[in-house]
CSV table of C-alpha atoms and ligand atoms in Angstrom, one decimal:
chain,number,residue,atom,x,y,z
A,1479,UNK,CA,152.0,92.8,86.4
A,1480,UNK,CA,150.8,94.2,89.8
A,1481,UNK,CA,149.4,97.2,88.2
A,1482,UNK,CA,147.6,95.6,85.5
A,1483,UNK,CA,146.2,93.4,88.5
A,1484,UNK,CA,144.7,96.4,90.4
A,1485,UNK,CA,143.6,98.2,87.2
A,1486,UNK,CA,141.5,95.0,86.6
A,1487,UNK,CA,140.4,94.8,90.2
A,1488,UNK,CA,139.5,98.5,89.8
A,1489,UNK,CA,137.1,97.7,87.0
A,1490,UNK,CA,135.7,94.6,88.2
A,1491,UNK,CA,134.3,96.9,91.1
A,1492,UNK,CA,133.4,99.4,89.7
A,1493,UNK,CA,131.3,97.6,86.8
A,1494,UNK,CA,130.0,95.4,90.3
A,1495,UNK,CA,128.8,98.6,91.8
A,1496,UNK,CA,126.2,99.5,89.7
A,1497,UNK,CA,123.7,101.4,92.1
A,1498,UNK,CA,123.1,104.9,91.9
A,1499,UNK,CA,123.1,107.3,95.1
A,1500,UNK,CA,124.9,104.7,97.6
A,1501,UNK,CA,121.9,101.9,97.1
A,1502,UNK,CA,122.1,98.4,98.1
A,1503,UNK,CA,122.1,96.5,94.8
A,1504,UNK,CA,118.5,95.0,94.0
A,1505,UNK,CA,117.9,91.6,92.3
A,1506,UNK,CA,115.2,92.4,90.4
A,1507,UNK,CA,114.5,88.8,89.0
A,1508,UNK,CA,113.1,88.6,92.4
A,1509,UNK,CA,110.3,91.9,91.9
A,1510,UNK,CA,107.0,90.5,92.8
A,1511,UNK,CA,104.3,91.4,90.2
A,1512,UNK,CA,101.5,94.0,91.9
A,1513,UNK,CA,98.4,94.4,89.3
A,1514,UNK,CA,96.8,97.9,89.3
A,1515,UNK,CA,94.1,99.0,86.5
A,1516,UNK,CA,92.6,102.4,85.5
A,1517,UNK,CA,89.1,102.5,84.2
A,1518,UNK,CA,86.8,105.6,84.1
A,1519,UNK,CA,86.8,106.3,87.2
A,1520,UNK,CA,89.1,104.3,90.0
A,1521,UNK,CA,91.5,102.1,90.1
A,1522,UNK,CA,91.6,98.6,90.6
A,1523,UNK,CA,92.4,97.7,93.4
A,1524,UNK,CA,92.7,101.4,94.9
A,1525,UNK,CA,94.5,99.8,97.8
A,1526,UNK,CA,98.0,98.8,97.3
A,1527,UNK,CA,100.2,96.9,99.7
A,1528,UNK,CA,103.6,96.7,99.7
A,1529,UNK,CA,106.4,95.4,102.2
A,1530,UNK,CA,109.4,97.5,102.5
A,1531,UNK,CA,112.9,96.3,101.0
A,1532,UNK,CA,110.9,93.6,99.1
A,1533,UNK,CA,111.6,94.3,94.6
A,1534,UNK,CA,108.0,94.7,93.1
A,1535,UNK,CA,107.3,95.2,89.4
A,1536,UNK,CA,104.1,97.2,89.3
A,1537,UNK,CA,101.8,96.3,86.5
A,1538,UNK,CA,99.8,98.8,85.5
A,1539,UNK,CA,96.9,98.9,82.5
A,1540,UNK,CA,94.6,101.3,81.5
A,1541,UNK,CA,91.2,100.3,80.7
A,1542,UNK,CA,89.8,103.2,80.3
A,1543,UNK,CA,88.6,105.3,77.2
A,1544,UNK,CA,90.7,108.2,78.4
A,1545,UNK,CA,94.3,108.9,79.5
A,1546,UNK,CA,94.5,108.2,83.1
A,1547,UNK,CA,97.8,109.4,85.6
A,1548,UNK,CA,98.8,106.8,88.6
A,1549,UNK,CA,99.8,110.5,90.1
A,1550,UNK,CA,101.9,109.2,93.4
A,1551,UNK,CA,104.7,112.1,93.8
A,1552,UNK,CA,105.6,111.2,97.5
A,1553,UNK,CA,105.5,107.4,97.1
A,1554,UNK,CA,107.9,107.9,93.9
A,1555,UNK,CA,110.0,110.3,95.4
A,1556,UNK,CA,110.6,107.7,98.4
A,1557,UNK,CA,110.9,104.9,96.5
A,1558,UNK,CA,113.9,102.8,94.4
A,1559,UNK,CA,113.4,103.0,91.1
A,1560,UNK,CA,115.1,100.7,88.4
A,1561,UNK,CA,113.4,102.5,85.6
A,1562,UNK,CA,112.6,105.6,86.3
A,1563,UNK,CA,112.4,106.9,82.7
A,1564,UNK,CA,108.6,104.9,82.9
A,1565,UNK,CA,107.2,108.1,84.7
A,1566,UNK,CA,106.8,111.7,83.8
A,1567,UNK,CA,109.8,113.7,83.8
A,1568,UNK,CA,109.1,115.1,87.0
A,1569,UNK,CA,108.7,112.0,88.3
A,1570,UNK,CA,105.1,112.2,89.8
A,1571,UNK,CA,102.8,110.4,88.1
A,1572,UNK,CA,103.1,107.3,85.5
A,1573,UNK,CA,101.0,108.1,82.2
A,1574,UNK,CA,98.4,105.7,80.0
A,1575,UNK,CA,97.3,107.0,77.0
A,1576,UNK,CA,93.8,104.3,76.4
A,1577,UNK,CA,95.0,101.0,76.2
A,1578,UNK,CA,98.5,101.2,77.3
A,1579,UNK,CA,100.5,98.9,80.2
A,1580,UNK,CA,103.7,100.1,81.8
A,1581,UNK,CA,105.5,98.3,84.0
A,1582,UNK,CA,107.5,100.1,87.1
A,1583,UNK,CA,110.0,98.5,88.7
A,1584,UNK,CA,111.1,99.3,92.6
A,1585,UNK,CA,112.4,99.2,96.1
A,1586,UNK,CA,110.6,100.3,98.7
A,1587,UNK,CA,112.8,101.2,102.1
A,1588,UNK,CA,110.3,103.5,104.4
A,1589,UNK,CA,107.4,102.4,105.7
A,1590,UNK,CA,104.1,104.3,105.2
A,1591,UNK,CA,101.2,105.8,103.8
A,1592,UNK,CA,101.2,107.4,100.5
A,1593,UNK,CA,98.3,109.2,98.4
A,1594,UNK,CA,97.6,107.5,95.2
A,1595,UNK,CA,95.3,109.7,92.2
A,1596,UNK,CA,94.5,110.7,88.5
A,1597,UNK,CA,95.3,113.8,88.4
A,1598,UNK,CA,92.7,114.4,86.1
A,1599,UNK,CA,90.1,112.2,87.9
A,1600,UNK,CA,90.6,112.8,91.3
A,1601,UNK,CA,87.3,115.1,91.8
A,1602,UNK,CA,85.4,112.3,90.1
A,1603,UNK,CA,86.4,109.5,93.1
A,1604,UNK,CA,89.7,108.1,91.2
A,1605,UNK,CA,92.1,108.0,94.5
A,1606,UNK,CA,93.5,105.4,96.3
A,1607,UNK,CA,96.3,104.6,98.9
A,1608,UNK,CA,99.2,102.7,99.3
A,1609,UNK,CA,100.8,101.4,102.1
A,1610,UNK,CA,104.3,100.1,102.5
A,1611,UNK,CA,104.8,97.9,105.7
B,1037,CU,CU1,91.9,109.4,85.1
């Protein structure tokens, strides 16, 4: 009886700690929605704000005739992600083929300043900057 009591108790924790890499667990029914678009060529807005710790579920279209990169390696790299299989396999820029939307869900913990481009559209003015506070 007591070890079928702390086999369960094993699993119940282990199914509650979820997290990868020692995170805090995220309720992400609480991500705040962030709109970002991609025409040719800039974003809009090309500012982004976010507060640190807070779960945000960025929105982003492309409105553009062409493919268009939110390229951001440093930002994703220091961020929380809950689907990181949204971005590139290298993790560096999300991708929109004309017409697409992805959504990106994450956790920001450090506060900052982070480079924000098209990686294909940068020389042509398409940068931006986010800002975690
Ligand atoms: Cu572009």
């Amino acid at each position: 009886m007591l070890k079928w009591l702390i086999g369960a108790l094993i699993g119940a924790l282990s199914l509650a700690a979820q997290p990868s890499w020692g995170e805090t667990p995220v309720d992400w029914s609480e991500a705040r929605r962030v709109d970002l678009a991609a025409v040719e060529y800039s974003f809009a807005p090309n500012h982004l704000t976010f507060r640190r710790d807070q779960p945000y579920r960025l929105h982003v279209e492309n409105h553009g005739r062409e493919t268009h990169e939110l390229t951001a390696a440093d930002f994703f790299k220091s961020v929380q992600l809950r689907n990181p299989e949204v971005l590139n396999q290298d993790r560096t820029e999300l991708v929109l083929q004309p017409g697409d939307k992805k959504d990106l869900y994450f956790v920001a913990p450090q506060p900052g300043h982070y480079d924000m481009r098209c990686a294909d559209h940068d020389w042509a003015g398409m940068t931006g900057e986010i800002t975690v506070e």
